[in-house]
PDB file of C-alpha atoms in Angstrom:
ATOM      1  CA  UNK W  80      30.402  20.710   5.727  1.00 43.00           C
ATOM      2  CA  UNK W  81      30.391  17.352   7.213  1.00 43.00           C
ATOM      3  CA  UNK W  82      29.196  18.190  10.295  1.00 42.00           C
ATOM      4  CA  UNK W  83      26.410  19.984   9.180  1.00 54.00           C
ATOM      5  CA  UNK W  84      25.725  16.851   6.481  1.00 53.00           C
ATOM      6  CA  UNK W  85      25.509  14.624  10.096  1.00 59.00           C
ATOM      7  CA  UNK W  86      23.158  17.182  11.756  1.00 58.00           C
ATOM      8  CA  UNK W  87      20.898  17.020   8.740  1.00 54.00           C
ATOM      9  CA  UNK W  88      21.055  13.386   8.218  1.00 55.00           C
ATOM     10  CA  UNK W  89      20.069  13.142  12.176  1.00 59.00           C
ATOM     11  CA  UNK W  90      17.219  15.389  11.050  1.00 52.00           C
ATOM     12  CA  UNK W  91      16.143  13.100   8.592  1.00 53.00           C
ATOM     13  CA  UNK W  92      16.347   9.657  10.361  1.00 57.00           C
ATOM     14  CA  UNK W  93      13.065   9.790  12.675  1.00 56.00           C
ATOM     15  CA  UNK W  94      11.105  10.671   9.308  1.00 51.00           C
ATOM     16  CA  UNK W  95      12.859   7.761   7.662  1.00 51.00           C
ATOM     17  CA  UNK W  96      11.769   5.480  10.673  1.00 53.00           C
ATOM     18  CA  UNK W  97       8.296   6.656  11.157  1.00 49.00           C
ATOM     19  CA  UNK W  98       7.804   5.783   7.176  1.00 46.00           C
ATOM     20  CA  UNK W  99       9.199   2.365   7.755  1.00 47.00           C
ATOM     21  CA  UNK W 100       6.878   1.657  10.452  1.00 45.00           C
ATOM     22  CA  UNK W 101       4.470   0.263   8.508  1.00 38.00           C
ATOM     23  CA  UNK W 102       6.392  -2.611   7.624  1.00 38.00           C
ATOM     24  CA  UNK W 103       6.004  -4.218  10.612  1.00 40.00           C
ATOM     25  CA  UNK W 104       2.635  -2.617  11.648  1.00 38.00           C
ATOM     26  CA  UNK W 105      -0.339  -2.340  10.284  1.00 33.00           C
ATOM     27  CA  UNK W 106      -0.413   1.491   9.991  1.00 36.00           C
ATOM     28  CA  UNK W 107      -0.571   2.675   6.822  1.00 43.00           C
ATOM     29  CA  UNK W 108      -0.231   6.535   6.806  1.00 43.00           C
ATOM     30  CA  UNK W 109       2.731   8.755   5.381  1.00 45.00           C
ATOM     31  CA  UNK W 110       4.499  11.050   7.823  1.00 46.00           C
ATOM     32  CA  UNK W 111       2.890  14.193   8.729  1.00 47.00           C
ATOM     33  CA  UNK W 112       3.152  16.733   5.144  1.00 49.00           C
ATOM     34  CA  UNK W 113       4.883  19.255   7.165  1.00 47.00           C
ATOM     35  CA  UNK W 114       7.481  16.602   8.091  1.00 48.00           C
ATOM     36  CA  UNK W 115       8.082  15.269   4.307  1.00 48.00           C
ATOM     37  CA  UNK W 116       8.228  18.905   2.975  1.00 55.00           C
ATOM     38  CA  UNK W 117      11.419  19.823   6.176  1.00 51.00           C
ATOM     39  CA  UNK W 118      13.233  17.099   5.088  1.00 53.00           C
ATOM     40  CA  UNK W 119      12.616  17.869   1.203  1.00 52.00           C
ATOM     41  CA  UNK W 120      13.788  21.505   1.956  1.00 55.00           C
ATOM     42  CA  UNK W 121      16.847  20.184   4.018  1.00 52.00           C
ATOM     43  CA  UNK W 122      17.908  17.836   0.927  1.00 54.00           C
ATOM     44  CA  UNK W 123      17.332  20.599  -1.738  1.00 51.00           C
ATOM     45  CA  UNK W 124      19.710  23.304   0.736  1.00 53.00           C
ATOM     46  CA  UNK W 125      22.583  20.522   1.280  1.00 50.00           C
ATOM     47  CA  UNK W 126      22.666  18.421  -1.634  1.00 48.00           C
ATOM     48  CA  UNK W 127      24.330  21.882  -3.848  1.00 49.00           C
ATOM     49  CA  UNK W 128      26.935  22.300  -0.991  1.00 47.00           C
ATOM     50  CA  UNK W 129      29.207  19.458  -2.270  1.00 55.00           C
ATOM     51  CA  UNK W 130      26.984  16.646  -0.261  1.00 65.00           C
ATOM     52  CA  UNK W 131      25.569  15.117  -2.871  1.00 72.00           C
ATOM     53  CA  UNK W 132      27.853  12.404  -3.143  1.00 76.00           C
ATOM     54  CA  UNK W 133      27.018  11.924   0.617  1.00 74.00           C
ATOM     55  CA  UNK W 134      23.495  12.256  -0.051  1.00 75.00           C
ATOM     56  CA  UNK W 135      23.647   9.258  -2.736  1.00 78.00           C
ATOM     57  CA  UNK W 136      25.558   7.142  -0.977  1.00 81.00           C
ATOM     58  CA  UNK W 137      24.090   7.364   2.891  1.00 76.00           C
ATOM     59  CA  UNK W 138      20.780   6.762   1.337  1.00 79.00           C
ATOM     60  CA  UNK W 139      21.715   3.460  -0.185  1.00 83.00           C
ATOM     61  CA  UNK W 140      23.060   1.941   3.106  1.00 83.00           C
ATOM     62  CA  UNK W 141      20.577   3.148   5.159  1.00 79.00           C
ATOM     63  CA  UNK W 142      17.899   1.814   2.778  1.00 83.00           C
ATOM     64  CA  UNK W 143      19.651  -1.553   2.376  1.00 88.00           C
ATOM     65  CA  UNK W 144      20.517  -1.621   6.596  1.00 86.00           C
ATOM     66  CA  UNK W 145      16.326  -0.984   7.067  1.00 85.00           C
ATOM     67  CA  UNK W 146      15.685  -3.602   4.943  1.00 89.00           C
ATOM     68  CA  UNK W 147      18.584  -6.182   6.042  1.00 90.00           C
ATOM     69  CA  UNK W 148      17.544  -5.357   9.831  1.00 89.00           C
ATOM     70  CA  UNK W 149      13.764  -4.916   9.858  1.00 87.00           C
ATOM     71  CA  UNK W 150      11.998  -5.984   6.473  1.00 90.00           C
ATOM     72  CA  UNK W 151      13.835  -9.576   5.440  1.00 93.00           C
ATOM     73  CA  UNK W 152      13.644 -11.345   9.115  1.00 94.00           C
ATOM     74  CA  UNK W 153      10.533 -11.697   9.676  1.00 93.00           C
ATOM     75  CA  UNK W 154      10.020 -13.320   5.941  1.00 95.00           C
ATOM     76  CA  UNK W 155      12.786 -15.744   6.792  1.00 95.00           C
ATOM     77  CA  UNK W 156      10.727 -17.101   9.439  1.00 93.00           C
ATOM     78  CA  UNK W 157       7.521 -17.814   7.068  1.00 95.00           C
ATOM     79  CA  UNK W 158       6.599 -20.472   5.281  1.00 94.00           C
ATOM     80  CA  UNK W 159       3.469 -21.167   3.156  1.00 95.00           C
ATOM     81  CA  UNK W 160       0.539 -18.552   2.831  1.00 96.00           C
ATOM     82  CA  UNK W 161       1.433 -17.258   5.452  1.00 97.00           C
ATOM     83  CA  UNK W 162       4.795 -15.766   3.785  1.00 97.00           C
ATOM     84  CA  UNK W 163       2.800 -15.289   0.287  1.00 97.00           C
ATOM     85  CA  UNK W 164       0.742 -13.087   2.405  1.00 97.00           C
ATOM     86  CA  UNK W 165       3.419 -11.407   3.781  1.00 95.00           C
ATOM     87  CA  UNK W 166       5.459 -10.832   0.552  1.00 96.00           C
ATOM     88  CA  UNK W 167       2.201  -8.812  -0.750  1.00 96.00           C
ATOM     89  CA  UNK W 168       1.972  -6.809   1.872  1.00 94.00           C
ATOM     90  CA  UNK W 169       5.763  -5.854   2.563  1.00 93.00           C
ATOM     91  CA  UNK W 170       6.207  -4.783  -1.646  1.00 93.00           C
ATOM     92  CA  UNK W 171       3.020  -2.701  -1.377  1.00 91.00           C
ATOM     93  CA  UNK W 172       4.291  -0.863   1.771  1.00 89.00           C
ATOM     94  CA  UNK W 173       8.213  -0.685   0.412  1.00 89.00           C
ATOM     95  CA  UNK W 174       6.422   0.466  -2.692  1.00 88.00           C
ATOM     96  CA  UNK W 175       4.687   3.345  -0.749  1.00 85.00           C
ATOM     97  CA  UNK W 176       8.332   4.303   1.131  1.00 81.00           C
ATOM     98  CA  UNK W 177       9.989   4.213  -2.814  1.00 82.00           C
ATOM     99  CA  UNK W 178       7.324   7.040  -3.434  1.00 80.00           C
ATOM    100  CA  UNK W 179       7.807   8.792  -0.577  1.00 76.00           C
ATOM    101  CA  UNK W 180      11.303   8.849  -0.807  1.00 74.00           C
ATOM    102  CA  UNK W 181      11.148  10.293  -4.025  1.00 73.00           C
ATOM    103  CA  UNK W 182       9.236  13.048  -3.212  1.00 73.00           C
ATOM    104  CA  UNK W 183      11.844  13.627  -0.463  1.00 72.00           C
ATOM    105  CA  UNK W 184      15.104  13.396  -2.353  1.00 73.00           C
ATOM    106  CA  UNK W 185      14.131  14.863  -5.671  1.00 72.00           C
ATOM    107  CA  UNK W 186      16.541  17.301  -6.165  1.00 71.00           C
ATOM    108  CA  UNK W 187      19.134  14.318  -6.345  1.00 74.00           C
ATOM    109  CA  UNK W 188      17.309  12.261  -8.959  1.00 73.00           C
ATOM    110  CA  UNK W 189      16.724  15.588 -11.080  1.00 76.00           C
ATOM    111  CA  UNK W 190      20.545  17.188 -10.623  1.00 75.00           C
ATOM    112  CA  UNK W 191      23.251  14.923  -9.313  1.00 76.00           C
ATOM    113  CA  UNK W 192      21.649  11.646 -10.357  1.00 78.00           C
ATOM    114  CA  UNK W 193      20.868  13.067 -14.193  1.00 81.00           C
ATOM    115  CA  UNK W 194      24.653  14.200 -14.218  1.00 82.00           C
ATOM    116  CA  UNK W 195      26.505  11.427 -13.348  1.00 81.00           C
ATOM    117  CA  UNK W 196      24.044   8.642 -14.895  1.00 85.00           C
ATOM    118  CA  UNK W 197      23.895   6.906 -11.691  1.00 85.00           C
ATOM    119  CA  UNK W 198      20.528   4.497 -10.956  1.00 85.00           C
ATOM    120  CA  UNK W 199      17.453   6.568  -9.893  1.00 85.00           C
ATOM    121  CA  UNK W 200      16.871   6.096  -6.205  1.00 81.00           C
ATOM    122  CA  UNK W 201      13.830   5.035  -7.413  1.00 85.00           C
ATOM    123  CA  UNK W 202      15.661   1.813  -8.848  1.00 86.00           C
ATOM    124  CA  UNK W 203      18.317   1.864  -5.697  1.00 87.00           C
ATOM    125  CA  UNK W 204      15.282   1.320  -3.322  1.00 87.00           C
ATOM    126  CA  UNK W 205      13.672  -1.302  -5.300  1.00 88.00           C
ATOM    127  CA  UNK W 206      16.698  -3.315  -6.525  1.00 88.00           C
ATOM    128  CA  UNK W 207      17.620  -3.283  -2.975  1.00 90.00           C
ATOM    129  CA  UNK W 208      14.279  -4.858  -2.161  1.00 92.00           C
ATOM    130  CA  UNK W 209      14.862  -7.467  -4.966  1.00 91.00           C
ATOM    131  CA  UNK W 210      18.448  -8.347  -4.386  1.00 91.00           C
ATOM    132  CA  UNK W 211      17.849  -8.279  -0.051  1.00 93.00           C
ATOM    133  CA  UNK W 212      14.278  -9.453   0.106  1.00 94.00           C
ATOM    134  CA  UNK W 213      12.501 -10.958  -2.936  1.00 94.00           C
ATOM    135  CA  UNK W 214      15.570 -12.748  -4.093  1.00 92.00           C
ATOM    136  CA  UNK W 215      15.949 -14.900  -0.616  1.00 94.00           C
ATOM    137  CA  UNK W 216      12.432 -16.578  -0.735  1.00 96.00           C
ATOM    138  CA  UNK W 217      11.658 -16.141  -3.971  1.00 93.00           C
ATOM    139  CA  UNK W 218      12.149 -19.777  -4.206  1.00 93.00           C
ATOM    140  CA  UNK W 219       9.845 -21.043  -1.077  1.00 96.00           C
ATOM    141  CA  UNK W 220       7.572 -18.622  -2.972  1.00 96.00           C
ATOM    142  CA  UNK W 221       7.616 -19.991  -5.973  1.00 95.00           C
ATOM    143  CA  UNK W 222       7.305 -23.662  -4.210  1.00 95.00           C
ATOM    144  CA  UNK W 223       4.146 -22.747  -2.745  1.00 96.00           C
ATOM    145  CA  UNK W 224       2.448 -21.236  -5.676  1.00 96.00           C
ATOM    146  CA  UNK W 225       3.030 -24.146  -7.819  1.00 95.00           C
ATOM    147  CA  UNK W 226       2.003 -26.319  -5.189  1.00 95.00           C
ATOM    148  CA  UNK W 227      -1.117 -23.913  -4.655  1.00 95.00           C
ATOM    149  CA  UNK W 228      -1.574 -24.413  -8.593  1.00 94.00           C
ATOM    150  CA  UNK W 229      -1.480 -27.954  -8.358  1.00 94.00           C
ATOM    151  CA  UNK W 230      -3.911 -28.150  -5.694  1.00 95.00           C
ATOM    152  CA  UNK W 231      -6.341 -26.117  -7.736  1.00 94.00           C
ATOM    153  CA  UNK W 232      -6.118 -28.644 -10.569  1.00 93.00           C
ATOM    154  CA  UNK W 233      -6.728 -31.741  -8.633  1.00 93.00           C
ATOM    155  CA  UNK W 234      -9.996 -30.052  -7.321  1.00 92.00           C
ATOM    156  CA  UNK W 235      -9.459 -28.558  -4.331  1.00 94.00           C
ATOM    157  CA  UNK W 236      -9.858 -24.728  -2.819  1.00 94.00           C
ATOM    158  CA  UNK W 237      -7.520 -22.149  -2.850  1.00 95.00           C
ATOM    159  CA  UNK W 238      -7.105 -18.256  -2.601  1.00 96.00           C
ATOM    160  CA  UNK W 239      -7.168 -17.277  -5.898  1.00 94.00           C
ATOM    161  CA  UNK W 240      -6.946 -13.432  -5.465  1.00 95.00           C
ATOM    162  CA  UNK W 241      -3.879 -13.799  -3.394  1.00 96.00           C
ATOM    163  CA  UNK W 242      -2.182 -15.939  -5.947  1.00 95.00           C
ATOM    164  CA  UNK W 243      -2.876 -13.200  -8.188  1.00 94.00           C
ATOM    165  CA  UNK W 244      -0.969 -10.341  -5.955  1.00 96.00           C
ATOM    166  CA  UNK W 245       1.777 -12.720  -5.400  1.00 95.00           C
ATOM    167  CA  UNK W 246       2.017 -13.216  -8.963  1.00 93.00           C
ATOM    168  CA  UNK W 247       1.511  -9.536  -9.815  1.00 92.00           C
ATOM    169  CA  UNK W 248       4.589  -8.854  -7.499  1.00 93.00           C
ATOM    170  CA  UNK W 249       6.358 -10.902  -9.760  1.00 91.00           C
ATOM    171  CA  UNK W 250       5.132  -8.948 -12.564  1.00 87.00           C
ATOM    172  CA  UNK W 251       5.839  -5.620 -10.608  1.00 88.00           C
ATOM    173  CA  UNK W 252       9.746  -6.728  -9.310  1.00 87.00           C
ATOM    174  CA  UNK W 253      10.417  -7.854 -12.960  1.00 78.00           C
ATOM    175  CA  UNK W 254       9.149  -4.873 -15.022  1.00 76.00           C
ATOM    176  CA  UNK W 255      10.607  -2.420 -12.197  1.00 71.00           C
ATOM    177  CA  UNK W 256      14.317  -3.576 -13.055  1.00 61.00           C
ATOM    178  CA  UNK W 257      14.895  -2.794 -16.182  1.00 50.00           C
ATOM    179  CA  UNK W 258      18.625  -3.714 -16.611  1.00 46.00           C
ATOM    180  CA  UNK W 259      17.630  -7.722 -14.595  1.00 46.00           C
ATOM    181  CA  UNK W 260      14.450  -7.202 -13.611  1.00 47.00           C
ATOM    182  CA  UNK W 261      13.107  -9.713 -16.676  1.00 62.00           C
ATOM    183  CA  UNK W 262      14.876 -12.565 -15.440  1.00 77.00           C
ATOM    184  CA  UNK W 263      12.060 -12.220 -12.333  1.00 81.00           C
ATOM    185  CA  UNK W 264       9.782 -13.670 -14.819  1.00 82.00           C
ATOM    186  CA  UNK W 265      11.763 -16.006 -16.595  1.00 84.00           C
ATOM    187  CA  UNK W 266      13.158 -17.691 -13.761  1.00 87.00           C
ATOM    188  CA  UNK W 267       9.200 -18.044 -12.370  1.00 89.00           C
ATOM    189  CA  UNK W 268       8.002 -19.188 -15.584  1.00 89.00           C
ATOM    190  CA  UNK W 269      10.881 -21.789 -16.123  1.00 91.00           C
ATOM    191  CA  UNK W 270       9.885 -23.183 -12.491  1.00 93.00           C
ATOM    192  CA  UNK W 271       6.177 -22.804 -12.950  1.00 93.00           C
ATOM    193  CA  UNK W 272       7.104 -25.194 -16.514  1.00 94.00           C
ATOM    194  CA  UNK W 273       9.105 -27.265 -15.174  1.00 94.00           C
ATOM    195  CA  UNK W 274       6.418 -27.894 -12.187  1.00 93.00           C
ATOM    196  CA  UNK W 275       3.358 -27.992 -14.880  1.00 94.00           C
ATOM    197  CA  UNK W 276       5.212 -30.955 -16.850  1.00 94.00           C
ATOM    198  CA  UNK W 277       5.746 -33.463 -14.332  1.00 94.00           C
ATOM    199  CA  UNK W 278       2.096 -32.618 -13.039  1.00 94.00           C
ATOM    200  CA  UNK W 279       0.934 -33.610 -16.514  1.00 94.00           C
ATOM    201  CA  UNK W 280       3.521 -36.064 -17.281  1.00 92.00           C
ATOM    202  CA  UNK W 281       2.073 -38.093 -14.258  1.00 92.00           C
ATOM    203  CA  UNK W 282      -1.577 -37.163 -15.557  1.00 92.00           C
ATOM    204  CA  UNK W 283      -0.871 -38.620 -18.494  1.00 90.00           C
ATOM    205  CA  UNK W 284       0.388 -41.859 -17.202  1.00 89.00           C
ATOM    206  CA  UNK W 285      -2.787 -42.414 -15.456  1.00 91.00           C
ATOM    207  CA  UNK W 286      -5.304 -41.173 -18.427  1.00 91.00           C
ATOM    208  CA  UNK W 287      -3.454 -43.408 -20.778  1.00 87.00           C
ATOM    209  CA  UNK W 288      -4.306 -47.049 -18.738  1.00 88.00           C
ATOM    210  CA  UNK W 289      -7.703 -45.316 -17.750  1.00 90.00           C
ATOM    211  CA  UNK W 290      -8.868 -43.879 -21.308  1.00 90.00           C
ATOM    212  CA  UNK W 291      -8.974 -45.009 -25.282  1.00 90.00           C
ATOM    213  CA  UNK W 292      -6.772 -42.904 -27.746  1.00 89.00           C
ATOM    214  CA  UNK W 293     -10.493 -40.705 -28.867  1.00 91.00           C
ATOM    215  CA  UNK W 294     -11.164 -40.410 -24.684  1.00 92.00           C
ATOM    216  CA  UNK W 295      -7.911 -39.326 -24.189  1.00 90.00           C
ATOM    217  CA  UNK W 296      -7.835 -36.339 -26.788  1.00 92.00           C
ATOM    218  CA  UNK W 297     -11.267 -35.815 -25.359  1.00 93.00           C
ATOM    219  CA  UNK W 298      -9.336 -35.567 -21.770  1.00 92.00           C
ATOM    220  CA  UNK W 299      -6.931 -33.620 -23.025  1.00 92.00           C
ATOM    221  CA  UNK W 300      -9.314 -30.672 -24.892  1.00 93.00           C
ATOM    222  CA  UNK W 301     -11.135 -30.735 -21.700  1.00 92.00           C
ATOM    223  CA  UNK W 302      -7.657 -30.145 -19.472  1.00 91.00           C
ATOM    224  CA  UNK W 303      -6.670 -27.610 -21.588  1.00 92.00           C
ATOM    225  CA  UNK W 304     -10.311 -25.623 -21.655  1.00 92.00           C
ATOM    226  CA  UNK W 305     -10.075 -25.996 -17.839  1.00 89.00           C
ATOM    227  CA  UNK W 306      -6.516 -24.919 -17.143  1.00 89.00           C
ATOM    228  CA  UNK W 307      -6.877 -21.868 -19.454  1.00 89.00           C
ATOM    229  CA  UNK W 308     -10.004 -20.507 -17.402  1.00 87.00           C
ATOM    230  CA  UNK W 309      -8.626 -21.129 -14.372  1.00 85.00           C
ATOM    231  CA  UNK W 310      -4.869 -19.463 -15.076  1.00 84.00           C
ATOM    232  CA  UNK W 311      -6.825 -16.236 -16.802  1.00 86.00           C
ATOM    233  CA  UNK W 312      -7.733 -15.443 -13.098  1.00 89.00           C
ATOM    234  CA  UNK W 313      -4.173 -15.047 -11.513  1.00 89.00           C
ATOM    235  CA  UNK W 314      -1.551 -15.941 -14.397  1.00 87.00           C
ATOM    236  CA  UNK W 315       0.025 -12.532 -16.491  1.00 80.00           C
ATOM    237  CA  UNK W 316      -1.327 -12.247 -19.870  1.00 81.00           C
ATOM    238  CA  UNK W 317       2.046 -12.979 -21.214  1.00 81.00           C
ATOM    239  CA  UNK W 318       2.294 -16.682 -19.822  1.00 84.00           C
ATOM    240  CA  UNK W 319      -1.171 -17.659 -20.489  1.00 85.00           C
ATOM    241  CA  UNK W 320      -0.381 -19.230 -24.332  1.00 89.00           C
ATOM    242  CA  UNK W 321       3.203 -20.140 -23.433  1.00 90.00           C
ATOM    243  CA  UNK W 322       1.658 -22.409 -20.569  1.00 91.00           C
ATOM    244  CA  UNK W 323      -1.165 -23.624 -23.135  1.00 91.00           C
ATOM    245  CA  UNK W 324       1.379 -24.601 -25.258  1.00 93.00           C
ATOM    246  CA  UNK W 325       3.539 -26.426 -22.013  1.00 94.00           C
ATOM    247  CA  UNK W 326       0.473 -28.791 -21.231  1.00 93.00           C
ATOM    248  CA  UNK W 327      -0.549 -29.715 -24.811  1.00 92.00           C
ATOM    249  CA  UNK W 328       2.522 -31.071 -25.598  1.00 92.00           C
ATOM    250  CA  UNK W 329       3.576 -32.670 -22.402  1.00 92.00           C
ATOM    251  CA  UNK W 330       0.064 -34.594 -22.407  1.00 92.00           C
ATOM    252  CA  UNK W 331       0.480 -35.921 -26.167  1.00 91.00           C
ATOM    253  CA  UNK W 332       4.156 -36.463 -26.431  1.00 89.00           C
ATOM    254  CA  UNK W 333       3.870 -38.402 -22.947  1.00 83.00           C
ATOM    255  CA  UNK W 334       0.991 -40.204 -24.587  1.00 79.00           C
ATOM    256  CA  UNK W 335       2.946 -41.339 -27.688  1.00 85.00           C
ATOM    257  CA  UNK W 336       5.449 -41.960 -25.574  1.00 83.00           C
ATOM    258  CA  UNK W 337       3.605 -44.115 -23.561  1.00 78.00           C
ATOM    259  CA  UNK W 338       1.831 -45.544 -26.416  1.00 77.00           C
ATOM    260  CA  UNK W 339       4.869 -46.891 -27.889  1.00 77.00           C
ATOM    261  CA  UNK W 340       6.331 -48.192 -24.609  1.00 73.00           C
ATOM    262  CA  UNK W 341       3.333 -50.616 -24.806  1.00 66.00           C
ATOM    263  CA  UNK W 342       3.159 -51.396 -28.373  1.00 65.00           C
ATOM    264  CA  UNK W 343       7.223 -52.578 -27.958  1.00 55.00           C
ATOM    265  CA  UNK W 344       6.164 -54.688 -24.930  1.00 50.00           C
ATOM    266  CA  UNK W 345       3.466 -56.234 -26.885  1.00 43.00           C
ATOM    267  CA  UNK W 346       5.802 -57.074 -29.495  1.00 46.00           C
ATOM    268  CA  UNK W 347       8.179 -58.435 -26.996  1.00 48.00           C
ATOM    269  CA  UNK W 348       6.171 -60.890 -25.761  1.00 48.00           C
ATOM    270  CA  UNK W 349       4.588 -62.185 -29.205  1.00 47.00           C
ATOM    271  CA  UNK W 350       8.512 -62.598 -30.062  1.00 43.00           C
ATOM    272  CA  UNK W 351       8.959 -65.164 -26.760  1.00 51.00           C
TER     273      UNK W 351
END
């Protein structure tokens, strides 16, 4: 029986390659139906004959040796828009392969999987993408969205529709996973915080020697009027009043903060 499990992986593998094409082209169509429906029939005729196990298993390496070998590389190499760009259109691609591949091995998901409460290889493909892909730049990502962010709120240009499917691949990743996947958007939205503080923190140095106490609560309605239009475009619903609540406190604790720095050094110096 393994031999004929070999033959009818070999079967398989051109299908499997022609799919994954598109992650480094620009092509964009499935294999050819009658190919999908072979190697659906092939699956469904092996899988019963004691292969399952085989089944299960070769399809997680070879998924996570495509994506180790031909998907994560070129990503390394990016920095900037340029990877944002890429990371949008890799998921949406490796999203189109998940479905595929799910038409392909269904008997496994609906038998063997079911049975022995293993993952779906729905979630093997994409926590493979995660763990192997997302999770290696996810920080340079992250980087240049805040800084993207930042650049918006001092006035300047930027793409707001891809910020939104960079951020929507967050979403995606994160409600894809269900047993880690949240932590996707916590660990964005405790960067995104962190960056949104010391953007305001330094705002508020600034405002405060520029602007009275009434200007400066003026300033500050304004900032947050502006900041929640603008993050409605590309932010999830979800962190839209958490991030509300970020910049109104940053911007009047930092003021009273500030406030009282200067009312001590006043003090200081009627004392001497």
């Amino acid at each position: 029986m393994a031999v004929a499990f070999e033959d009818a992986w070999q079967f398989w593998l051109p299908a499997w390659q022609r799919l994954g094409a598109p992650l480094t082209a620009m092509a964009k169509a499935y294999p050819a139906t009658s190919t999908w429906r072979s190697t659906r029939t092939l699956v469904y005729n092996i899988a019963p004959h004691d292969c399952s196990d085989l089944l299960y298993q070769r399809y997680k390496e070879d998924t996570e040796n495509y994506i180790k070998s031909t998907v994560l590389p070129p990503l390394m190499e990016m920095q900037g828009e340029l990877l944002l760009r890429e990371l949008v259109d890799t998921w949406r691609k490796h999203k189109r392969i998940v479905k595929f591949q799910a038409k392909t091995f269904g008997y496994l998901d609906r038998y063997y999987i079911v049975r022995r409460s293993l993952p779906s290889l729905r979630i093997v493909s994409l926590a493979s993408f995660q763990d192997m892909v997302f999770n290696k730049i996810k920080s340079r990502v992250t980087a240049t969205v805040i800084g993207m962010i930042d650049d918006e709120r001092d006035g300047k240009c930027i793409d707001r529709d891809l910020l939104k499917n960079v951020l929507d691949v967050f979403v995606q990743i994160g409600h894809s996973i269900d047993y880690y996947g949240s932590r996707v958007i916590e660990d964005f939205e405790q960067m995104f915080f962190k960056g949104t503080r010391n953007y305001y923190s330094r705002k508020a140095q600034t405002w405060n020697m520029e602007y009275s106490d009434h200007d400066y609560m003026l300033k500050v309605e304004e900032c947050l009027q502006k900041e929640k239009e603008r993050v409605e475009h590309y932010m999830h619903s979800s962190t839209v009043p958490k991030l509300m609540e970020v910049v109104r406190s940053v911007l009047i604790t930092r003021h009273a903060e500030l406030k009282e720095e200067m009312s001590g050094g006043l003090e200081e110096k009627q004392l001497n």
